[in-house]
Every structure is written in C-alpha cells, then in structure tokens.
PDB file of C-alpha atoms in Angstrom:
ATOM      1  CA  UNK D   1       0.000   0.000   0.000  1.00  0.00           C
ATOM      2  CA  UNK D   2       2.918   2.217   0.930  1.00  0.00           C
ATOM      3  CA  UNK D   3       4.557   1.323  -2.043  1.00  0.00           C
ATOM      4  CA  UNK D   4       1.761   3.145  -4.292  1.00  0.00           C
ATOM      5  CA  UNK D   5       1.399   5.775  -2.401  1.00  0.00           C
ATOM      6  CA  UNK D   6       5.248   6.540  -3.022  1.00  0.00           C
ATOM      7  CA  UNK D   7       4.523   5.755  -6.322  1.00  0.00           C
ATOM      8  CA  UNK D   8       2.304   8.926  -7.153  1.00  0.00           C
ATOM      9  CA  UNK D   9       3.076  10.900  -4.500  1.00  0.00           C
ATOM     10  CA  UNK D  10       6.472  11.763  -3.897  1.00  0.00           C
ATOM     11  CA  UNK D  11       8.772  14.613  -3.496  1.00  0.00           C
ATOM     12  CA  UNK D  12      11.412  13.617  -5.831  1.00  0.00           C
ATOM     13  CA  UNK D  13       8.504  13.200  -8.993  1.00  0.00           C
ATOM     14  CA  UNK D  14       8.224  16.771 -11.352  1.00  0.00           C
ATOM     15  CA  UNK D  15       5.656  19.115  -9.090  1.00  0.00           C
ATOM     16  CA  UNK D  16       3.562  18.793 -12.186  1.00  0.00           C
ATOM     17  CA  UNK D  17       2.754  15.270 -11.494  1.00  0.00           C
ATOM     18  CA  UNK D  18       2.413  15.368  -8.283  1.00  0.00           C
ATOM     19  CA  UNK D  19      -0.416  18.307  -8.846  1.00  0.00           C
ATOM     20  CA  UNK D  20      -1.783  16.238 -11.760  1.00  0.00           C
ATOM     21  CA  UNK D  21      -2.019  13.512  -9.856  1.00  0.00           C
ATOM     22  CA  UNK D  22      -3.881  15.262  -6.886  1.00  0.00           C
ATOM     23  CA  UNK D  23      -6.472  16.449  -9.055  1.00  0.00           C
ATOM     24  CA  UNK D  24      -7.047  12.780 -10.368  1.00  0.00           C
ATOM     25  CA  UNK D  25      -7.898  12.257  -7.169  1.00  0.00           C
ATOM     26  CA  UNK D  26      -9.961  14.886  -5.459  1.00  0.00           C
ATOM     27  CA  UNK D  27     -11.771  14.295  -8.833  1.00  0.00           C
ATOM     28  CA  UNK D  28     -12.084  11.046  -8.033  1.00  0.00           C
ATOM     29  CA  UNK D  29     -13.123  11.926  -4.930  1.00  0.00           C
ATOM     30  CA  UNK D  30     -15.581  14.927  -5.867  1.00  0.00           C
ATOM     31  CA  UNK D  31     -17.779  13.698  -8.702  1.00  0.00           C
ATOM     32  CA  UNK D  32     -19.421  10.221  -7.175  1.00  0.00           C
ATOM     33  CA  UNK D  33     -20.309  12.276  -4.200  1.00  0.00           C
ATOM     34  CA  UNK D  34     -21.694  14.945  -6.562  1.00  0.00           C
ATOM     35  CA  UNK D  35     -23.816  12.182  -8.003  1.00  0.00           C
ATOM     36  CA  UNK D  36     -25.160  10.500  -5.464  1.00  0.00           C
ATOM     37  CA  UNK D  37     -25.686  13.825  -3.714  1.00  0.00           C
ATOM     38  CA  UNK D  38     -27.835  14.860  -6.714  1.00  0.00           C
ATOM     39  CA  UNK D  39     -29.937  11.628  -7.184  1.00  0.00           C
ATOM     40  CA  UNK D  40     -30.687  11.797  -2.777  1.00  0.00           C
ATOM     41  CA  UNK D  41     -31.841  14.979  -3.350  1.00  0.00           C
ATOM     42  CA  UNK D  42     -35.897  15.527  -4.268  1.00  0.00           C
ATOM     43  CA  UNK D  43     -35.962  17.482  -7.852  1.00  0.00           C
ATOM     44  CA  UNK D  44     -32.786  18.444  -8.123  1.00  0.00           C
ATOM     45  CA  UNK D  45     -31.711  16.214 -10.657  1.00  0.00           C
ATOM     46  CA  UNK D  46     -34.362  17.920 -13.210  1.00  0.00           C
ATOM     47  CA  UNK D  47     -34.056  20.865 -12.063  1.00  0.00           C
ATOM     48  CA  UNK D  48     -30.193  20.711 -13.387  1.00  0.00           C
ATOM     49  CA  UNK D  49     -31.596  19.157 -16.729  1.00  0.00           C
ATOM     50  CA  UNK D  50     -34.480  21.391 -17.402  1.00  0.00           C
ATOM     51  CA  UNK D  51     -32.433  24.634 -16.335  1.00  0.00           C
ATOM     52  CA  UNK D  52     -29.610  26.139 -18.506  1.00  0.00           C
ATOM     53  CA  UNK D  53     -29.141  28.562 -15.712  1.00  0.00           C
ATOM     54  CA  UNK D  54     -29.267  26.659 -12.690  1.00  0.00           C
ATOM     55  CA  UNK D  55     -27.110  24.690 -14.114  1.00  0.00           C
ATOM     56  CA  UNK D  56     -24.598  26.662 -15.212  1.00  0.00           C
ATOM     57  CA  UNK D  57     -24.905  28.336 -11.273  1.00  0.00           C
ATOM     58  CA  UNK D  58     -24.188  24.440  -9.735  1.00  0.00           C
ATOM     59  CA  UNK D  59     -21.189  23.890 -12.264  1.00  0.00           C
ATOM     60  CA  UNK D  60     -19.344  27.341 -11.647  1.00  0.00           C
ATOM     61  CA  UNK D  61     -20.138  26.250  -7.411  1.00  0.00           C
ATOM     62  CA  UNK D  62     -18.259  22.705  -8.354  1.00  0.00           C
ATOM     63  CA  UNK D  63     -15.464  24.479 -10.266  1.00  0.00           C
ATOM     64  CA  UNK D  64     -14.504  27.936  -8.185  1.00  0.00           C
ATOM     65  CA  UNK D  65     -15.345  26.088  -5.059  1.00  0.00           C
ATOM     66  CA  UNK D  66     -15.531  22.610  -4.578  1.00  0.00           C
ATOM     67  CA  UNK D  67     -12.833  21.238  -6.507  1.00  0.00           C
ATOM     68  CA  UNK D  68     -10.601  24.197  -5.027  1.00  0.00           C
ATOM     69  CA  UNK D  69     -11.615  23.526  -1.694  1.00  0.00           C
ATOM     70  CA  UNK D  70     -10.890  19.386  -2.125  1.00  0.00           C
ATOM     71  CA  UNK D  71      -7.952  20.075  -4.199  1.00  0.00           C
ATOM     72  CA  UNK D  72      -5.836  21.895  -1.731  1.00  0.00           C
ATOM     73  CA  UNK D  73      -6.678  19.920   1.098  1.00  0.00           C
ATOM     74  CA  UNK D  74      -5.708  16.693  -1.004  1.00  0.00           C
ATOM     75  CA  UNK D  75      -2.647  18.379  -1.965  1.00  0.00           C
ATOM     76  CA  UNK D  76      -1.447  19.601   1.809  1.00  0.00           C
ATOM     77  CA  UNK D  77      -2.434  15.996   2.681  1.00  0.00           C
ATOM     78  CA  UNK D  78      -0.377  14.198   0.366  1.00  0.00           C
ATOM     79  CA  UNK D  79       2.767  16.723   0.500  1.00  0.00           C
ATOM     80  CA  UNK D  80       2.966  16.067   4.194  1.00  0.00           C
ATOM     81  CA  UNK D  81       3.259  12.217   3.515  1.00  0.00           C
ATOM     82  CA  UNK D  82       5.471  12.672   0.598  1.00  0.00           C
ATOM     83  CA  UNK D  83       8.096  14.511   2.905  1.00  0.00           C
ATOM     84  CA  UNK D  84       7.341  12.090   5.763  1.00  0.00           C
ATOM     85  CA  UNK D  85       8.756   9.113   3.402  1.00  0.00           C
ATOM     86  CA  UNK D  86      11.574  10.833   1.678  1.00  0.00           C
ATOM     87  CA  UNK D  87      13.101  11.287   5.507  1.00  0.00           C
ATOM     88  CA  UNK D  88      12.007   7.917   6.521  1.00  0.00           C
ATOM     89  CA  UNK D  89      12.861   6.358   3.491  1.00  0.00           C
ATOM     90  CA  UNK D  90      12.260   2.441   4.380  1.00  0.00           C
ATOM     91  CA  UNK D  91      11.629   2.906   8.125  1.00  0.00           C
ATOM     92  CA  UNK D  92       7.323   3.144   9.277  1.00  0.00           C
ATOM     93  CA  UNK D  93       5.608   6.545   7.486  1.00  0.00           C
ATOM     94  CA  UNK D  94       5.206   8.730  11.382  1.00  0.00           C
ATOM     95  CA  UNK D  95       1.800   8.005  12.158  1.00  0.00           C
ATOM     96  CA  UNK D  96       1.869  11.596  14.171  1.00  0.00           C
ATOM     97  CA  UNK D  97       1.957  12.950  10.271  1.00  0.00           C
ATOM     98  CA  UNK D  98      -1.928  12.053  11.075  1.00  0.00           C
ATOM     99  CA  UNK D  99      -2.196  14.744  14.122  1.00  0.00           C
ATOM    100  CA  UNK D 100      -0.469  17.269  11.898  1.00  0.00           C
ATOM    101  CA  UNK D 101      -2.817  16.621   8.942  1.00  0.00           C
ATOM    102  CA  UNK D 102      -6.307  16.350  10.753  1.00  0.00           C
ATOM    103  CA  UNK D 103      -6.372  20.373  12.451  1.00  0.00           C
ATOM    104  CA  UNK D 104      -4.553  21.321   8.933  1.00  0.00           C
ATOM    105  CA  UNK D 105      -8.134  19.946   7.295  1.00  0.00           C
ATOM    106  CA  UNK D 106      -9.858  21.416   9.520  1.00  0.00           C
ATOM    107  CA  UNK D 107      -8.466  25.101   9.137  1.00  0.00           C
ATOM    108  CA  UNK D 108      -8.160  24.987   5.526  1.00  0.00           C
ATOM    109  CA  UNK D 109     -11.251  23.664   4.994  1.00  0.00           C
ATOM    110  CA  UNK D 110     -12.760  26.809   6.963  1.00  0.00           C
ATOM    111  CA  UNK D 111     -10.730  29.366   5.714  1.00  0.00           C
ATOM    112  CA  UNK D 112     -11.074  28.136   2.324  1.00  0.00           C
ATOM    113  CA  UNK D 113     -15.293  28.771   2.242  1.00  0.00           C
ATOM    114  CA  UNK D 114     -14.941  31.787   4.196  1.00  0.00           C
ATOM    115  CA  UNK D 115     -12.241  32.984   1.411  1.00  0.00           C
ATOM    116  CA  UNK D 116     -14.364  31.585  -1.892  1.00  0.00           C
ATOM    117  CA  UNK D 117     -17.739  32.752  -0.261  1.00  0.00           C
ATOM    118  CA  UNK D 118     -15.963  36.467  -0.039  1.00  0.00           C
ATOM    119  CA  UNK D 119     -14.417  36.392  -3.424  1.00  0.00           C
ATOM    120  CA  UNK D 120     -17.662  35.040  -4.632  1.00  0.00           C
ATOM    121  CA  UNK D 121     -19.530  38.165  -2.976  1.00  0.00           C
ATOM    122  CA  UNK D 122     -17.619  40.204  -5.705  1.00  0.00           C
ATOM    123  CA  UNK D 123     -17.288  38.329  -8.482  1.00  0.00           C
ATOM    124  CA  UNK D 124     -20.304  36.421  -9.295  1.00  0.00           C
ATOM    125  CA  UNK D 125     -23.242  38.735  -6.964  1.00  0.00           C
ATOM    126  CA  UNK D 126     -23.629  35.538  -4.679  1.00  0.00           C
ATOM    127  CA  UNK D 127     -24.902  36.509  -1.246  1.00  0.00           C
ATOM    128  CA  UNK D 128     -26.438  39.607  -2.973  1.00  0.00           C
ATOM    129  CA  UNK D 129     -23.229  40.683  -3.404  1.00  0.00           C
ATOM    130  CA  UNK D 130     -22.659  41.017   0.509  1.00  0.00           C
ATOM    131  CA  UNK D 131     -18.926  40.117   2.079  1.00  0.00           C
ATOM    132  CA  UNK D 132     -20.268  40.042   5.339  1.00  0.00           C
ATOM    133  CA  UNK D 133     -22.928  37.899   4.919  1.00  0.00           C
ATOM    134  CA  UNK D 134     -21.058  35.564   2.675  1.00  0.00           C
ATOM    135  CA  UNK D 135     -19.296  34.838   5.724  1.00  0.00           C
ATOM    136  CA  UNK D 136     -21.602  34.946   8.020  1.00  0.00           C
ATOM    137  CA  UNK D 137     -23.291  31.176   6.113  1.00  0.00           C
ATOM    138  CA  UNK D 138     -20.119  29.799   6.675  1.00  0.00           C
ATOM    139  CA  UNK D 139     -20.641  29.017  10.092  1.00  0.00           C
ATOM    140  CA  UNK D 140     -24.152  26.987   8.980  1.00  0.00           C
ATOM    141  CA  UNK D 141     -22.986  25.744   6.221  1.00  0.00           C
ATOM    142  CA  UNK D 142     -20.502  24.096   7.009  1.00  0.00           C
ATOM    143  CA  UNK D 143     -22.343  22.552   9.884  1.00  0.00           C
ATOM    144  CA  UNK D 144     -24.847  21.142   7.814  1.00  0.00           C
ATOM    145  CA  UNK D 145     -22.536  19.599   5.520  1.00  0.00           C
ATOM    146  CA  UNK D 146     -21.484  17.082   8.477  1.00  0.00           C
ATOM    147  CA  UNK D 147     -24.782  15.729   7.512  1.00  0.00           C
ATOM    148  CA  UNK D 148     -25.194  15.904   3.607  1.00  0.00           C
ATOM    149  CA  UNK D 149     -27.235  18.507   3.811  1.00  0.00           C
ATOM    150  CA  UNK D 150     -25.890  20.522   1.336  1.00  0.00           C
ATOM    151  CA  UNK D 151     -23.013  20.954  -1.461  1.00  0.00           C
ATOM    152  CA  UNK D 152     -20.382  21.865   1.140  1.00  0.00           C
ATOM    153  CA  UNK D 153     -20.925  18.139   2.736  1.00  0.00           C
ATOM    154  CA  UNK D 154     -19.882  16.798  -0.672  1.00  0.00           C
ATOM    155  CA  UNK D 155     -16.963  18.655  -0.335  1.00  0.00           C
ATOM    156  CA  UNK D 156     -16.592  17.555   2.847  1.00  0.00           C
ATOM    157  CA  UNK D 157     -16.772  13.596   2.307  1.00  0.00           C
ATOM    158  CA  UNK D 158     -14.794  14.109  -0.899  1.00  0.00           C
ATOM    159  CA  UNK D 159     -12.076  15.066   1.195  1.00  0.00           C
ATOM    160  CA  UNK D 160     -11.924  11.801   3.374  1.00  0.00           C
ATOM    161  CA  UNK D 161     -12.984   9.345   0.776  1.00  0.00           C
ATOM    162  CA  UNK D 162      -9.940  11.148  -1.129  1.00  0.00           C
ATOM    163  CA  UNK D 163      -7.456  10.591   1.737  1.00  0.00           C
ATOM    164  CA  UNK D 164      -8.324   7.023   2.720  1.00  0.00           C
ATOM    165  CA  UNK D 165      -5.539   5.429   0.930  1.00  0.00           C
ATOM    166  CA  UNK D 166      -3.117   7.644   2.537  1.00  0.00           C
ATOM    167  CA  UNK D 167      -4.524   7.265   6.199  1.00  0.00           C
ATOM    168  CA  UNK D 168      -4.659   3.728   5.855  1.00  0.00           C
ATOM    169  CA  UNK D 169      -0.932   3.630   4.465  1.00  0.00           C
ATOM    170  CA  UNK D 170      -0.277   5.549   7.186  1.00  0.00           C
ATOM    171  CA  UNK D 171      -1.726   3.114   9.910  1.00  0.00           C
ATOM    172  CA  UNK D 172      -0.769   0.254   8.244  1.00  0.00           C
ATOM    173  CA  UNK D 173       3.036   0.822   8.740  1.00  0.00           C
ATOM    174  CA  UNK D 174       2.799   2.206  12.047  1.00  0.00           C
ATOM    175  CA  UNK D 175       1.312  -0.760  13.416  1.00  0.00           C
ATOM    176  CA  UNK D 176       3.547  -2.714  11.542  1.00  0.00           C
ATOM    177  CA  UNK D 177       6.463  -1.520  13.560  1.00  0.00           C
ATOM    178  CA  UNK D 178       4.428  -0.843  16.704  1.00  0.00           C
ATOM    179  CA  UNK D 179       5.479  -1.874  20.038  1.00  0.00           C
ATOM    180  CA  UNK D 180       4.959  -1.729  24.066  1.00  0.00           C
ATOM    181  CA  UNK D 181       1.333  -0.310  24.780  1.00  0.00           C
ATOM    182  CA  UNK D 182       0.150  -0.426  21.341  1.00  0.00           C
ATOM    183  CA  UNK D 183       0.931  -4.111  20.738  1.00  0.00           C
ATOM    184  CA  UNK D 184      -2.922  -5.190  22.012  1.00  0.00           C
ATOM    185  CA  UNK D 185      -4.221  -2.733  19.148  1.00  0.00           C
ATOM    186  CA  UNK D 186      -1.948  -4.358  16.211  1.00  0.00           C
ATOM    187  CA  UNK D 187      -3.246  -8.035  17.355  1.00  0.00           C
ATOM    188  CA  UNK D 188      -6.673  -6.583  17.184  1.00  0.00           C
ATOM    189  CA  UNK D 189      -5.986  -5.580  13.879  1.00  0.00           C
ATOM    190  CA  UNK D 190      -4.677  -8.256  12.769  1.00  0.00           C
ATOM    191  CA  UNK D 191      -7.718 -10.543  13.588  1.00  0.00           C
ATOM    192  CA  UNK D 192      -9.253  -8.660  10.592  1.00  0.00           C
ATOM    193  CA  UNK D 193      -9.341  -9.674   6.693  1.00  0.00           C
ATOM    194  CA  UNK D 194      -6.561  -8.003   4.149  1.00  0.00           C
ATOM    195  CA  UNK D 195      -6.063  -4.080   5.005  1.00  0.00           C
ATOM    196  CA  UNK D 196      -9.803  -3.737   7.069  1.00  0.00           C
ATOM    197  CA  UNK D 197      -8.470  -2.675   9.738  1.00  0.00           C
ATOM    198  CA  UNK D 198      -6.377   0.185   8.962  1.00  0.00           C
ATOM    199  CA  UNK D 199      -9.250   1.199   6.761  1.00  0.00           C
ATOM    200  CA  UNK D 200     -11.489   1.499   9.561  1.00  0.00           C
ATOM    201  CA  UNK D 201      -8.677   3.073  12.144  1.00  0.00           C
ATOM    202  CA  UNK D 202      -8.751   5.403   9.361  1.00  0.00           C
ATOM    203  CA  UNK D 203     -12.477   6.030   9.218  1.00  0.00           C
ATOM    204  CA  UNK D 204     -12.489   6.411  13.002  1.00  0.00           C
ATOM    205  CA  UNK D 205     -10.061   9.625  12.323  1.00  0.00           C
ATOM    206  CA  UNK D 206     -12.376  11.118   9.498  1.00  0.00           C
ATOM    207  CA  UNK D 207     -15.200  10.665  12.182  1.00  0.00           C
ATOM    208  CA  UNK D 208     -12.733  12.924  14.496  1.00  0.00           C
ATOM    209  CA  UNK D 209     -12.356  15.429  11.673  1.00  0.00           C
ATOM    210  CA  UNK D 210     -16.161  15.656  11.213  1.00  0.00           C
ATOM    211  CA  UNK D 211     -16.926  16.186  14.777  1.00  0.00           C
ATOM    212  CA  UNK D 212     -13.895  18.842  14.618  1.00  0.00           C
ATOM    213  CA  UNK D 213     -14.916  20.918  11.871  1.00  0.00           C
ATOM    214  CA  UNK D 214     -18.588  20.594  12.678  1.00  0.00           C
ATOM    215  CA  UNK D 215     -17.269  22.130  16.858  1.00  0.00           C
ATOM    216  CA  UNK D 216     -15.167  24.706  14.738  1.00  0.00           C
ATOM    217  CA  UNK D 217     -18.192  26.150  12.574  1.00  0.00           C
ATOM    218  CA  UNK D 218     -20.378  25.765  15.780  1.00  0.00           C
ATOM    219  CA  UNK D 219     -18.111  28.148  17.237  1.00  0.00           C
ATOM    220  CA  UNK D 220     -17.856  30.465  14.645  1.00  0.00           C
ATOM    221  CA  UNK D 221     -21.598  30.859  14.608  1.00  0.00           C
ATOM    222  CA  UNK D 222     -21.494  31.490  18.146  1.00  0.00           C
ATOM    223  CA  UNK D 223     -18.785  34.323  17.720  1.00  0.00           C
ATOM    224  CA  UNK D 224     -20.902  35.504  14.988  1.00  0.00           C
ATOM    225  CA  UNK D 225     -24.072  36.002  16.992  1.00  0.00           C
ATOM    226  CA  UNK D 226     -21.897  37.938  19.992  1.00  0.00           C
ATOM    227  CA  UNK D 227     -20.022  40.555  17.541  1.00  0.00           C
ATOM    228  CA  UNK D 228     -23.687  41.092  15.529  1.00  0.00           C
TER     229      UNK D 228
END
C-alpha cells in the first residue's frame, strides 16, 4: 500500500505530477459524491436538466469552489506524507503525520469557504453581493454539511474518501512496527481480513475530523451572533 502511495506521490517526482495527480484524485473523490448527492436529493436532478441557468450556477459552485476547496486539502495531505517518506525512506511513514494533517483539514477547509464565499460576494453577486454575509453562512454551512445537507458536505466527504488510501498507508506501517502499549491494538488488527483494519482506524479519524470541523463552525456561529 505504501509502495503506491510513493509511487504517485512523492517529493522527488516533477511538481507537475504530483499536482496532476492530486487532481485525479480529489476528482475522483468529488464527482461520485456529486452524483449521489444529486440523485438523494428531491428534484434536483431535473431541475439541473431542465435549467440552462441553474445549471450553469451548480457547475461554476463545483469548479470555483468545490474542486478548489478538495484540491488543496488533497494536496497539503499528500505533501505532508510525501516529505514524511523521503526522511524515513524504508523505516514506518510517522503516524503523528496524522495529528499534523487532521487540524490542517480542519483550518483549511474553513478558511477556504470563508475565502471563496468572499471572493464570490464580488465576483459572481452571490450573497447579494454582501462580504459580510457571505461569511456569516459559513458558520451553517458548514455545519450542515457534516450531515449531507448541502453541497459543502460533498466537499466535505470528498475530502476523506480522497485521503483514505493515505490514512490507511499511514496506519498500516505504524502498526507494523508498533510496540509496548500499542501491541494489544496491532493483534486486534490483525484478527481482521486483508487491510480492514487500517481502513477502519482510518475512518475512526475522518469521524474525528467531522466532529472537529462541525465544533469549529459551531463556534464560529457562536462568535458571529456575539459581535452582531
């Protein structure tokens, strides 16, 4: 698993690649969500079809801000590992390159809306053309989308279904080399069919992330309602 990972993302590849190959994936990431995030919701669907405008609105939301939004997260992800293994080289990827990356999703995540939604303001007269309350949706937004509620949660899930092959690789050779008071959680691992368990050690962080970013818009909002 490791080995593949290295194998598209690595330092010592032409930065071209490594972005092309980032985009391949939050792509691959991005668009089933989009799909299945269309067909769950009522209408929406033909509304898309039967509206040259609305359309045109939910592709330029997809292009100026979710594939930003997954890209850059993908690629902070996947730099981070690629400079963990170049100074590891054959010795276990640092699985604390996991408590680095999951507050770095977080905050980019955030700033990124709060950034597009202001740019937006100007450029496209979303929000009615209002930089305040572009950001001041951020907070809810971003909320809901812990839930698939709205666009942002596709965002949001494309970012984790992205980086499962990289938390897994992560977890995979930590516990590898793990030793001492960790030993019980390898053997538990173990017990379970092919990679399954690092997959769902890594499932268990995303589930930290959510619950993260959902506390860090809560407390936006809250800010929000004490400076109004």
């Amino acid at each position: 698993m490791r080995c593949a990972m290295n194998t598209y993302f690595s330092i010592n590849m032409p930065a071209w690649k490594f972005v092309r190959n980032t985009l391949v994936v939050s792509c691959a990431g991005l668009f089933p969500l989009l799909l299945l995030y269309i067909a769950l919701t009522p209408g929406f669907g033909a509304l898309l079809l039967e509206s040259g405008p609305a359309f045109s609105r939910f592709l330029r939301q997809v292009v100026t801000n979710g594939l930003p939004v997954v890209f850059a997260v993908n690629y902070v992800s996947f730099f981070l590992f690629a400079v963990s293994t170049a100074k590891k080289r054959e010795a276990a990827v640092p699985a604390r390159i996991l408590l680095i990356d999951l507050p770095a999703r977080v905050v980019i995540f955030v700033l990124l809306h709060g950034i597009i939604y202001f740019i937006s303001a100007d450029w496209f007269g979303s929000f009615g053309g209002d930089h305040w309350q572009a950001l001041q949706v951020v907070g809810p937004t971003l909320v809901r989308s812990a839930f698939f509620e709205n666009i942002s949660g596709v965002y949001l899930y494309a970012t984790l279904v992205s980086a499962l092959p990289l938390y897994a690789t992560v977890i995979d050779s930590s516990l590898e080399r793990c030793s001492g008071r960790w030993e019980w959680l390898r053997g538990l691992v173990c017990k379970l069919p092919g990679k399954l368990g690092p997959i769902l050690l890594a499932l268990v962080f995303f589930a930290i992330f959510t619950l993260a970013l959902t506390g860090a818009a809560a407390v936006i909002m809250k800010l929000q309602s004490v400076w109004i």
